[in-house]
Short mmCIF file of C-alpha atoms in Angstrom, two decimals:
data_model
loop_
_atom_site.label_atom_id
_atom_site.label_comp_id
_atom_site.label_asym_id
_atom_site.label_seq_id
_atom_site.Cartn_x
_atom_site.Cartn_y
_atom_site.Cartn_z
CA MET A 1 145.73 191.40 292.17
CA ALA A 2 145.40 191.35 295.98
CA VAL A 3 148.68 191.86 297.71
CA ASP A 4 149.28 190.56 301.15
CA MET A 5 151.13 193.10 303.29
CA ARG A 6 152.18 192.91 306.88
CA LEU A 7 153.96 195.15 309.36
CA PRO A 8 157.23 194.20 310.91
CA ALA A 9 156.69 192.11 314.02
CA ILE A 10 158.80 192.01 317.16
CA LEU A 11 160.79 188.94 317.51
CA LYS A 12 159.28 186.52 319.94
CA GLN A 13 161.25 185.87 323.03
CA ILE A 14 161.54 182.26 323.88
CA SER A 15 161.32 181.65 327.64
CA LEU A 16 164.52 180.02 328.85
CA SER A 17 163.03 178.87 332.16
CA GLY A 18 163.01 175.29 333.16
CA SER A 19 165.91 174.40 330.97
CA LYS A 20 168.81 174.73 333.30
CA GLY A 21 169.68 171.05 332.95
CA ALA A 22 170.31 171.40 329.23
CA ALA A 23 172.39 174.59 329.70
CA ALA A 24 175.03 172.73 331.66
CA SER A 25 176.23 170.70 328.64
CA LEU A 26 176.22 173.65 326.21
CA VAL A 27 179.62 174.98 325.23
CA VAL A 28 180.92 177.71 322.92
CA PRO A 29 184.26 177.80 321.02
CA GLY A 30 187.17 178.25 323.42
CA ASP A 31 185.37 176.78 326.44
CA VAL A 32 187.52 174.36 328.37
CA ILE A 33 185.60 171.10 328.69
CA THR A 34 187.97 169.24 330.93
CA THR A 35 191.59 169.52 332.13
CA ASP A 36 191.65 165.83 332.83
CA THR A 37 194.04 164.22 330.34
CA GLY A 38 192.33 160.80 330.59
CA PHE A 39 189.80 161.67 327.91
CA MET A 40 189.89 161.20 324.17
CA ARG A 41 189.50 164.09 321.83
CA GLY A 42 186.44 163.75 319.58
CA HIS A 43 184.89 165.96 316.83
CA GLY A 44 184.30 169.55 317.72
CA THR A 45 187.18 169.71 320.24
CA TYR A 46 190.91 170.43 320.23
CA LEU A 47 193.72 170.23 322.68
CA ASP A 48 195.00 173.61 323.87
CA GLU A 49 197.96 173.17 326.21
CA GLU A 50 196.73 169.83 327.54
CA LYS A 51 193.25 171.23 328.06
CA LEU A 52 190.39 169.74 326.10
CA THR A 53 188.67 172.72 324.53
CA ALA A 54 185.50 173.05 322.47
CA SER A 55 185.92 174.41 318.92
CA VAL A 56 182.21 174.66 317.97
CA ALA A 57 179.08 175.88 319.78
CA GLY A 58 176.83 172.99 320.80
CA GLU A 59 176.15 170.19 323.15
CA VAL A 60 178.81 168.02 324.80
CA GLU A 61 178.44 164.34 324.14
CA ARG A 62 180.37 161.84 326.17
CA VAL A 63 180.74 158.17 325.24
CA ASN A 64 182.95 156.45 327.85
CA LYS A 65 186.34 158.21 327.40
CA LEU A 66 185.44 160.01 324.23
CA ILE A 67 184.25 163.59 324.33
CA CYS A 68 182.62 165.26 321.29
CA VAL A 69 180.80 168.48 320.80
CA ARG A 70 177.94 168.30 318.38
CA PRO A 71 177.14 171.69 316.80
CA LEU A 72 173.52 172.57 316.39
CA LYS A 73 173.88 173.24 312.72
CA THR A 74 176.47 171.98 310.27
CA ARG A 75 176.88 170.73 306.80
CA TYR A 76 175.98 167.11 306.28
CA ASN A 77 178.33 164.52 307.84
CA GLY A 78 177.73 161.33 305.89
CA GLU A 79 177.65 157.90 307.48
CA VAL A 80 177.58 154.55 305.63
CA GLY A 81 174.04 153.47 304.97
CA ASP A 82 172.52 156.91 304.94
CA VAL A 83 169.94 157.70 302.28
CA VAL A 84 170.75 160.90 300.48
CA VAL A 85 169.14 162.97 297.73
CA GLY A 86 171.65 164.81 295.57
CA ARG A 87 172.16 166.72 292.39
CA ILE A 88 174.65 165.79 289.64
CA ALA A 89 177.23 168.47 289.54
CA GLU A 90 179.71 167.06 287.01
CA VAL A 91 180.26 164.04 284.78
CA GLN A 92 183.77 162.74 284.85
CA GLN A 93 185.69 159.62 283.79
CA LYS A 94 183.79 156.64 285.22
CA ARG A 95 182.15 158.75 287.89
CA TRP A 96 179.64 161.44 288.60
CA LYS A 97 180.19 164.22 291.03
CA VAL A 98 177.07 164.73 293.23
CA GLU A 99 176.25 167.75 295.25
CA THR A 100 174.79 166.56 298.56
CA SER A 101 175.32 169.61 300.79
CA SER A 102 178.25 167.74 302.21
CA ARG A 103 181.67 169.29 302.86
CA LEU A 104 183.01 167.96 299.59
CA ASP A 105 181.17 166.77 296.55
CA SER A 106 180.22 163.10 296.66
CA VAL A 107 181.16 160.57 293.98
CA LEU A 108 178.92 158.10 292.33
CA LEU A 109 181.03 155.57 290.48
CA LEU A 110 179.81 154.07 287.23
CA SER A 111 180.44 150.69 288.79
CA SER A 112 178.08 151.37 291.63
CA VAL A 113 174.96 152.12 289.65
CA ASN A 114 172.45 149.69 288.14
CA LEU A 115 172.51 150.08 284.36
CA PRO A 116 169.44 149.15 282.31
CA GLY A 117 169.55 145.47 281.41
CA GLY A 118 169.97 143.80 284.75
CA GLU A 119 172.44 143.26 287.54
CA LEU A 120 175.04 141.15 285.85
CA ARG A 121 175.76 143.31 282.89
CA ARG A 122 179.39 144.04 282.01
CA ARG A 123 180.36 147.67 281.92
CA SER A 124 181.90 148.38 278.59
CA ALA A 125 183.68 151.40 277.15
CA GLU A 126 180.43 152.42 275.53
CA ASP A 127 178.82 152.76 278.90
CA GLU A 128 181.58 155.10 279.88
CA LEU A 129 180.91 157.27 276.87
CA SER A 130 177.18 157.31 277.26
CA MET A 131 177.25 158.19 281.00
CA ARG A 132 175.54 161.47 280.25
CA ASP A 133 172.58 159.61 278.77
CA TYR A 134 171.91 158.00 282.15
CA LEU A 135 172.55 161.03 284.41
CA GLN A 136 173.57 164.44 283.28
CA GLU A 137 174.41 167.64 285.08
CA GLY A 138 171.44 168.95 287.11
CA ASP A 139 169.66 165.67 287.48
CA LEU A 140 168.45 164.76 290.92
CA ILE A 141 169.15 161.28 292.31
CA SER A 142 168.44 159.36 295.44
CA ALA A 143 171.25 157.15 296.66
CA GLU A 144 172.82 155.46 299.60
CA VAL A 145 176.18 156.21 301.17
CA GLN A 146 178.51 153.30 300.44
CA ALA A 147 181.75 154.53 301.93
CA VAL A 148 183.31 157.63 303.48
CA PHE A 149 186.78 158.57 302.21
CA SER A 150 189.56 159.74 304.55
CA ASP A 151 189.01 163.39 303.52
CA GLY A 152 185.35 163.23 304.37
CA ALA A 153 184.02 162.86 300.78
CA LEU A 154 181.24 160.30 300.29
CA SER A 155 181.04 157.49 297.81
CA LEU A 156 177.43 156.69 296.86
CA HIS A 157 175.71 153.78 295.21
CA THR A 158 172.31 153.23 293.67
CA ARG A 159 172.36 149.44 293.45
CA SER A 160 168.79 148.95 294.47
CA LEU A 161 165.59 149.67 292.59
CA LYS A 162 164.45 152.13 295.20
CA TYR A 163 167.38 154.43 294.38
CA GLY A 164 168.08 156.20 291.10
CA LYS A 165 167.06 159.17 289.12
CA LEU A 166 164.17 161.29 290.39
CA GLY A 167 161.51 162.48 288.03
CA GLN A 168 158.69 164.87 288.70
CA GLY A 169 158.41 166.31 292.15
CA VAL A 170 159.50 169.00 294.56
CA LEU A 171 162.81 169.39 296.36
CA VAL A 172 162.87 171.04 299.78
CA GLN A 173 166.24 171.83 301.41
CA VAL A 174 166.44 171.96 305.17
CA SER A 175 169.22 171.68 307.70
CA PRO A 176 170.57 168.07 307.85
CA SER A 177 170.29 168.08 311.60
CA LEU A 178 166.54 168.38 311.38
CA VAL A 179 166.07 165.04 309.64
CA LYS A 180 165.52 162.32 312.17
CA ARG A 181 167.41 159.04 311.59
CA GLN A 182 164.93 156.24 311.04
CA LYS A 183 164.74 152.66 309.85
CA THR A 184 163.27 153.82 306.50
CA HIS A 185 163.49 157.17 304.77
CA PHE A 186 161.10 156.33 301.95
CA HIS A 187 157.46 156.77 302.82
CA ASN A 188 154.20 156.55 300.93
CA LEU A 189 152.21 159.01 302.97
CA PRO A 190 148.42 158.22 303.32
CA CYS A 191 147.61 161.79 302.03
CA GLY A 192 148.53 160.65 298.55
CA ALA A 193 152.15 161.54 297.94
CA SER A 194 155.47 160.00 298.59
CA ILE A 195 158.43 161.44 300.44
CA ILE A 196 162.12 160.73 300.53
CA LEU A 197 163.70 162.23 303.63
CA GLY A 198 167.38 162.41 302.72
CA ASN A 199 169.67 162.41 305.65
CA ASN A 200 171.52 165.28 304.06
CA GLY A 201 168.51 167.56 304.54
CA TYR A 202 167.33 167.25 300.97
CA ILE A 203 163.70 166.15 300.99
CA TRP A 204 162.04 164.94 297.81
CA LEU A 205 158.27 165.02 297.46
CA HIS A 206 156.67 163.23 294.55
CA PRO A 207 153.36 161.66 293.57
CA THR A 208 153.10 157.98 294.60
CA PRO A 209 154.21 155.99 291.61
CA MET A 210 151.45 153.83 290.12
CA GLN A 211 153.19 150.58 289.49
CA GLN A 212 156.50 149.63 291.11
CA ASP A 213 159.19 149.75 288.52
CA GLU A 214 160.00 148.31 285.17
CA GLU A 215 163.18 147.28 283.27
CA ALA A 216 164.46 150.79 282.74
CA GLY A 217 166.71 150.40 285.81
CA GLY A 218 165.51 153.63 287.30
CA TYR A 219 166.56 155.93 284.47
CA TYR A 220 163.17 156.26 282.94
CA THR A 221 161.27 159.25 284.25
CA SER A 222 157.68 159.85 283.45
CA THR A 223 156.76 163.17 281.93
CA GLU A 224 152.99 162.49 282.19
CA PRO A 225 151.10 165.52 283.59
CA VAL A 226 150.50 165.16 287.29
CA ALA A 227 146.88 165.58 288.43
CA LEU A 228 145.99 168.87 290.09
CA SER A 229 144.97 167.08 293.30
CA ASP A 230 148.41 165.46 293.60
CA ARG A 231 150.11 168.72 292.98
CA GLU A 232 148.10 170.33 295.71
CA VAL A 233 149.00 167.63 298.19
CA ILE A 234 152.66 168.01 297.31
CA SER A 235 152.56 171.82 297.55
CA ARG A 236 150.86 171.52 300.98
CA LEU A 237 153.43 169.05 302.20
CA ARG A 238 156.22 171.34 300.99
CA ASN A 239 154.85 174.27 302.92
CA CYS A 240 154.33 172.13 305.97
CA ILE A 241 157.99 170.93 305.87
CA LEU A 242 159.18 174.51 305.56
CA ALA A 243 156.93 175.45 308.51
CA LEU A 244 158.32 172.68 310.63
CA ALA A 245 161.91 173.50 309.64
CA ALA A 246 161.37 177.18 310.50
CA HIS A 247 160.36 176.09 314.03
CA LYS A 248 163.10 173.52 314.21
CA VAL A 249 160.82 170.49 314.63
CA MET A 250 162.53 167.19 313.86
CA LEU A 251 161.35 165.82 310.46
CA PHE A 252 160.09 162.30 310.08
CA ASP A 253 157.05 160.65 308.63
CA THR A 254 154.81 161.15 311.63
CA SER A 255 155.66 164.81 312.24
CA VAL A 256 155.18 165.64 308.52
CA LEU A 257 151.84 163.82 308.46
CA TYR A 258 150.56 165.41 311.67
CA CYS A 259 151.56 168.80 310.33
CA TYR A 260 149.79 168.05 307.05
CA GLU A 261 146.64 167.11 308.88
CA SER A 262 146.61 170.17 311.18
CA SER A 263 147.13 172.41 308.19
CA LEU A 264 144.11 171.14 306.38
CA SER A 265 141.92 173.99 307.65
CA HIS A 266 144.16 176.60 306.06
CA GLN A 267 144.80 177.40 302.42
CA ILE A 268 148.10 176.02 301.06
CA LYS A 269 149.69 179.43 300.56
CA ASP A 270 148.61 180.63 304.02
CA ILE A 271 150.76 177.98 305.72
CA LEU A 272 153.80 180.19 305.22
CA LYS A 273 152.29 183.18 306.98
CA PRO A 274 154.07 183.46 310.37
CA GLU A 275 150.91 183.32 312.48
CA VAL A 276 149.46 180.34 310.68
CA THR A 277 152.85 178.58 310.70
CA GLU A 278 152.99 179.01 314.41
CA GLU A 279 149.52 177.64 314.98
CA VAL A 280 150.04 174.64 312.74
CA VAL A 281 153.44 173.81 314.26
CA LEU A 282 152.03 174.11 317.78
CA GLN A 283 149.24 171.68 316.99
CA THR A 284 151.78 169.32 315.53
CA ARG A 285 153.96 169.55 318.65
CA HIS A 286 151.00 168.77 320.86
CA ARG A 287 150.01 165.76 318.85
CA LEU A 288 153.61 164.49 318.85
CA ALA A 289 153.81 165.00 322.59
CA ASP A 290 150.49 163.17 323.12
CA GLN A 291 151.65 160.25 321.03
CA GLU A 292 154.95 159.94 322.92
CA GLY A 293 153.34 159.62 326.32
CA MET B 1 192.52 219.25 314.49
CA ALA B 2 189.48 221.16 313.52
CA GLY B 3 188.62 222.55 316.88
CA LEU B 4 186.64 219.45 317.82
CA GLU B 5 187.23 218.46 321.42
CA LEU B 6 187.29 214.71 321.39
CA LEU B 7 187.73 214.38 325.10
CA SER B 8 186.24 216.92 327.43
CA ASP B 9 187.96 218.11 330.63
CA GLN B 10 185.57 215.95 332.54
CA GLY B 11 186.69 212.97 330.60
CA TYR B 12 183.63 212.50 328.38
CA ARG B 13 183.70 211.98 324.67
CA LEU B 14 181.57 213.42 321.84
CA ASP B 15 178.80 210.93 322.27
CA GLY B 16 178.88 210.97 326.07
CA ARG B 17 180.95 207.86 326.66
CA LYS B 18 183.86 207.54 328.95
CA SER B 19 187.24 206.86 327.39
CA THR B 20 187.11 203.09 327.91
CA GLU B 21 183.46 202.61 327.28
CA LEU B 22 182.32 200.56 324.28
CA ARG B 23 179.32 201.34 322.12
CA LYS B 24 176.22 199.23 322.64
CA ILE B 25 176.49 195.96 320.76
CA GLN B 26 173.40 194.08 319.67
CA ALA B 27 173.53 190.91 317.52
CA ARG B 28 171.52 188.05 316.22
CA MET B 29 172.60 184.73 314.75
CA GLY B 30 170.90 182.66 312.07
CA VAL B 31 169.19 185.47 310.20
CA PHE B 32 169.14 183.69 306.86
CA ASP B 33 167.95 180.14 306.11
CA GLN B 34 169.73 179.64 302.88
CA ALA B 35 173.23 180.29 304.13
CA ASP B 36 175.16 177.81 306.33
CA GLY B 37 175.66 180.52 308.89
CA SER B 38 174.65 184.17 309.21
CA ALA B 39 174.69 187.02 311.74
CA TYR B 40 173.56 190.57 312.09
CA LEU B 41 175.50 192.92 314.33
CA GLU B 42 175.01 196.50 315.44
CA GLN B 43 177.90 198.19 317.14
CA GLY B 44 176.63 201.60 318.02
CA ARG B 45 175.44 202.91 314.69
CA THR B 46 177.69 200.68 312.65
CA ILE B 47 175.72 197.77 311.25
CA ALA B 48 177.21 194.72 309.65
CA LEU B 49 175.73 191.64 308.09
CA ALA B 50 177.79 188.53 307.67
CA VAL B 51 177.05 185.30 305.79
CA VAL B 52 179.07 182.12 305.72
CA TYR B 53 178.87 179.33 303.10
CA GLY B 54 180.83 176.16 303.50
CA PRO B 55 182.97 174.26 303.91
CA HIS B 56 182.20 173.14 300.37
CA ASP B 57 184.05 171.96 297.29
CA VAL B 58 186.38 174.57 295.79
CA ARG B 59 184.51 176.28 293.03
CA GLY B 60 186.16 177.98 290.11
CA SER B 61 189.79 177.35 289.52
CA ARG B 62 191.21 174.08 290.62
CA ALA B 63 194.55 175.83 291.28
CA LYS B 64 193.16 177.21 294.54
CA ILE B 65 192.77 173.80 296.17
CA GLN B 66 194.94 173.25 299.24
CA HIS B 67 195.43 169.57 300.00
CA ASP B 68 196.08 170.01 303.66
CA ARG B 69 193.59 172.66 304.69
CA ALA B 70 190.54 174.65 303.68
CA VAL B 71 190.77 177.88 301.64
CA ILE B 72 189.04 180.86 303.20
CA ASN B 73 187.46 183.33 300.82
CA CYS B 74 186.34 186.74 302.23
CA GLN B 75 184.48 189.44 300.58
CA TYR B 76 183.84 192.80 302.12
CA SER B 77 181.46 195.35 300.69
CA MET B 78 179.66 198.44 301.74
CA ALA B 79 176.10 199.25 300.86
CA THR B 80 175.52 202.33 298.64
CA PHE B 81 173.48 203.79 301.47
CA SER B 82 175.85 203.02 304.29
CA THR B 83 177.52 206.45 304.53
CA ALA B 84 176.15 210.01 304.81
CA GLU B 85 176.91 210.51 301.15
CA ARG B 86 175.22 208.06 298.80
CA LYS B 87 177.85 206.53 296.58
CA ARG B 88 178.02 203.58 294.19
CA ARG B 89 180.75 201.22 295.40
CA PRO B 90 181.97 198.91 292.74
CA HIS B 91 183.29 195.54 293.80
CA GLY B 92 187.05 195.18 294.05
CA ASP B 93 188.08 198.73 294.77
CA ARG B 94 191.25 199.14 296.64
CA LYS B 95 189.73 199.83 300.11
CA SER B 96 187.48 196.78 300.06
CA THR B 97 190.10 194.49 298.63
CA GLU B 98 192.40 195.42 301.46
CA MET B 99 189.61 194.90 304.00
CA SER B 100 188.80 191.47 302.49
CA LEU B 101 192.42 190.50 302.82
CA HIS B 102 192.53 191.62 306.43
CA LEU B 103 189.38 189.60 307.21
CA LYS B 104 190.88 186.53 305.51
CA GLU B 105 193.99 186.73 307.55
CA THR B 106 192.08 187.23 310.71
CA PHE B 107 189.95 184.16 310.17
CA GLU B 108 192.78 181.99 308.90
CA ALA B 109 194.28 182.43 312.37
CA ALA B 110 191.09 181.42 314.11
CA ILE B 111 189.40 178.77 312.07
CA LEU B 112 190.76 175.21 312.33
CA THR B 113 191.23 174.97 308.55
CA HIS B 114 193.33 171.83 308.63
CA LEU B 115 190.16 169.83 309.44
CA TYR B 116 188.70 170.50 305.95
CA PRO B 117 191.28 169.62 303.34
CA ARG B 118 190.41 170.42 299.65
CA SER B 119 187.46 172.58 300.59
CA GLN B 120 186.58 176.23 300.76
CA ILE B 121 184.84 178.49 303.26
CA ASP B 122 183.21 181.66 302.03
CA ILE B 123 182.67 184.60 304.31
CA TYR B 124 180.77 187.56 302.91
CA VAL B 125 180.38 190.71 305.00
CA LYS B 126 178.37 193.80 304.16
CA ILE B 127 178.36 197.04 306.04
CA LEU B 128 174.75 198.34 306.03
CA GLN B 129 175.51 201.46 307.98
CA SER B 130 178.92 202.88 308.58
CA ASP B 131 179.82 204.87 311.64
CA GLY B 132 183.42 204.03 312.32
CA GLY B 133 185.03 200.75 313.31
CA ASN B 134 183.92 198.94 310.15
CA TYR B 135 186.67 196.38 310.41
CA SER B 136 185.85 195.50 313.98
CA ALA B 137 182.11 195.23 313.30
CA CYS B 138 182.86 192.95 310.37
CA VAL B 139 185.09 190.69 312.36
CA ASN B 140 182.57 190.46 315.22
CA ALA B 141 179.68 189.74 312.91
CA ALA B 142 181.68 187.17 310.90
CA THR B 143 182.68 185.44 314.10
CA LEU B 144 179.06 184.90 314.98
CA ALA B 145 178.23 183.76 311.48
CA VAL B 146 181.10 181.23 311.51
CA ILE B 147 179.94 179.89 314.89
CA ASP B 148 176.39 179.72 313.49
CA ALA B 149 177.68 177.65 310.56
CA GLY B 150 179.22 175.14 313.04
CA ILE B 151 182.75 175.65 311.70
CA PRO B 152 185.37 174.80 314.25
CA MET B 153 187.41 177.74 315.64
CA ARG B 154 190.08 178.04 318.24
CA ASP B 155 188.15 180.78 320.04
CA TYR B 156 186.01 183.76 319.24
CA VAL B 157 187.73 186.51 317.29
CA CYS B 158 186.84 189.88 318.77
CA ALA B 159 187.96 193.12 317.24
CA CYS B 160 187.96 196.68 318.41
CA THR B 161 189.55 199.99 317.44
CA VAL B 162 191.36 202.24 319.83
CA GLY B 163 192.31 205.82 319.31
CA PHE B 164 194.76 208.04 321.23
CA VAL B 165 193.84 211.59 322.26
CA ASP B 166 195.38 213.74 324.94
CA ASP B 167 197.50 210.79 326.21
CA THR B 168 194.29 208.84 326.78
CA PRO B 169 193.29 205.75 324.76
CA LEU B 170 189.67 205.90 323.41
CA ALA B 171 188.03 202.59 323.00
CA ASP B 172 185.72 201.78 320.04
CA MET B 173 185.89 205.00 318.12
CA ASN B 174 182.93 206.26 316.04
CA HIS B 175 183.14 208.02 312.73
CA ALA B 176 183.50 211.55 314.17
CA GLU B 177 186.47 210.48 316.27
CA GLU B 178 188.06 208.49 313.47
CA SER B 179 187.82 211.30 310.95
CA GLY B 180 189.99 213.56 313.14
CA GLY B 181 192.97 211.81 311.59
CA GLY B 182 194.59 210.81 314.85
CA THR B 183 196.06 207.41 315.69
CA ASN B 184 193.75 204.51 315.09
CA LEU B 185 194.74 201.01 316.18
CA ALA B 186 192.61 198.08 315.14
CA LEU B 187 193.13 194.85 317.06
CA ALA B 188 191.60 191.41 316.42
CA LEU B 189 192.13 189.16 319.48
CA LEU B 190 191.47 185.60 320.43
CA PRO B 191 190.47 186.66 323.92
CA ARG B 192 191.01 183.57 325.99
CA GLY B 193 194.54 182.94 325.02
CA GLY B 194 195.27 186.57 324.38
CA GLN B 195 196.66 185.79 320.93
CA ILE B 196 196.67 188.50 318.35
CA ALA B 197 194.96 187.64 315.04
CA LEU B 198 195.51 190.97 313.41
CA LEU B 199 196.99 194.34 314.44
CA GLN B 200 196.85 197.39 312.34
CA MET B 201 197.78 200.95 313.09
CA ASP B 202 197.30 204.14 311.07
CA ALA B 203 199.19 207.31 311.69
CA ARG B 204 202.14 207.83 314.04
CA LEU B 205 202.48 207.00 317.70
CA HIS B 206 205.34 207.41 320.15
CA GLN B 207 206.76 204.10 321.11
CA ASP B 208 206.23 204.80 324.82
CA HIS B 209 202.43 204.96 324.30
CA LEU B 210 202.18 201.75 322.44
CA ASP B 211 201.92 199.56 325.54
CA THR B 212 199.06 201.59 327.07
CA LEU B 213 197.32 201.55 323.75
CA MET B 214 197.64 197.80 323.35
CA GLU B 215 196.46 197.31 326.91
CA ALA B 216 193.40 199.41 326.27
CA ALA B 217 192.66 197.57 323.00
CA MET B 218 192.93 194.21 324.70
CA THR B 219 190.51 195.19 327.49
CA ALA B 220 188.12 196.53 324.80
CA CYS B 221 188.26 193.25 322.82
CA LYS B 222 187.61 191.27 325.97
CA GLY B 223 184.59 193.47 326.65
CA VAL B 224 183.39 192.69 323.12
CA SER B 225 183.90 188.97 323.65
CA LYS B 226 181.69 189.02 326.72
CA VAL B 227 178.86 190.47 324.68
CA LEU B 228 179.32 187.97 321.88
CA ASP B 229 179.48 185.12 324.30
CA GLU B 230 176.14 186.13 325.73
CA VAL B 231 174.57 186.24 322.23
CA VAL B 232 175.95 182.78 321.36
CA ARG B 233 174.77 181.20 324.54
CA GLN B 234 171.33 182.70 324.28
CA HIS B 235 171.05 181.53 320.70
CA LEU B 236 172.21 178.01 321.67
CA GLN B 237 169.62 177.69 324.52
CA GLU B 238 166.84 178.90 322.29
CA THR B 239 167.66 176.37 319.59
CA VAL B 240 168.04 173.53 322.04
CA ILE B 241 164.67 174.28 323.58
CA LEU B 242 162.95 174.45 320.20
CA THR B 243 164.35 171.15 318.96
CA GLY B 244 163.09 169.75 322.28
CA GLU B 245 166.06 167.87 323.57
#
């Protein structure tokens, strides 16, 4: 077997020139943002002897009187309406605990899922007992954030046919701050695969389903073998997303697609080699910049 | 002492530093993708690697859950190859348990734990190469990792050790100086406010000297904080440029 070996490379220095404007609003923990008491204390700040002080490293955001500091990297902070991909961690009484890379495990109540047999079905005691038949530990689901509790935990729902249990596909985990908020997070990419860009940084790649849905209520998962060509497209997409994430490019349908197209001249496994990654990401950046203006 | 002259008549130490001079500190943030935050730090020839996971749900026993704040879980370990003599170091020996406890107390003082009720923050630190001042290297590395994870802190925590030889405080001691068996004071400081997160002293010291020693330790910690500050700001700017905002 041929083994690919490489020598350690020197870390690339990123030129910091021409960015003085951005540097002004960057703060580190302990930096005093303002001594003016007229402002309101937002996330990422605290009051230290009447002085508004940053508690995380990041950018200062000001909305009228409210000052927040947004850290560059955090765990996922859920907002109502977000699309998330999560993994069932626990089955409890009338609820599932879902791991969504949030600060606390999210809950999916039995009353906020669509059970097979239509919308208006009553939930009986049998349903409670057979919860594990619908979703069991380790299953992946896509869902929407229904509410945020006071302690920061999320309540999810899957009351739409586009949400539910995920079948065959590939999960990629990236930092939640890299997923761009968009009108829709479900895309059927023209390259022949579908993508769910979870706001929590979990990205699900799967072959585009043939026919849109049946009566199973989203709990039926096909175990049909996936064609090799589909699997190749998915693997390529996965490597592209990892490449974009490594270079901290925002992820949304266009950037993923552009990256996919610029990677076509390389073998799938080569995309993860640092020099190829760099080239592919650079091309993507250029195309994105062209498109913007 | 074994005839080793820790401070020469000209005021130089074994490795050529002046008494108040720190060792060279180099650090990098975000070295692992998988963890929420990570950092690598070299302080002279002491090398530490820190990883932070969390805040996340409390794993394991439910009894640990605090309803008003986050639990901090620290684990300190040394690599088998970290010292001159290769040695297997099982988890949970007395020295590393004590060090883990110290780290935990240090970071409980700095992290705003009340913002994350019912959750847990894991801090794992490993010494890859040990040349004195392990505690301070761990604290400094873990500070960077916590900042990288975006966990709110009051301020940086900076730590430094100070020794006392010939009525002179020696900042940031290396292994040769530490093994002399003299006084060794480790201080973890929140530099801006000057609050002390942890203070530990081995061996005896006359009360009259304590003030000078503390003074020296605080200056050393503030020196460390300047270096860490530079590392964090550099990292911030690089990330902002890459994400293109």
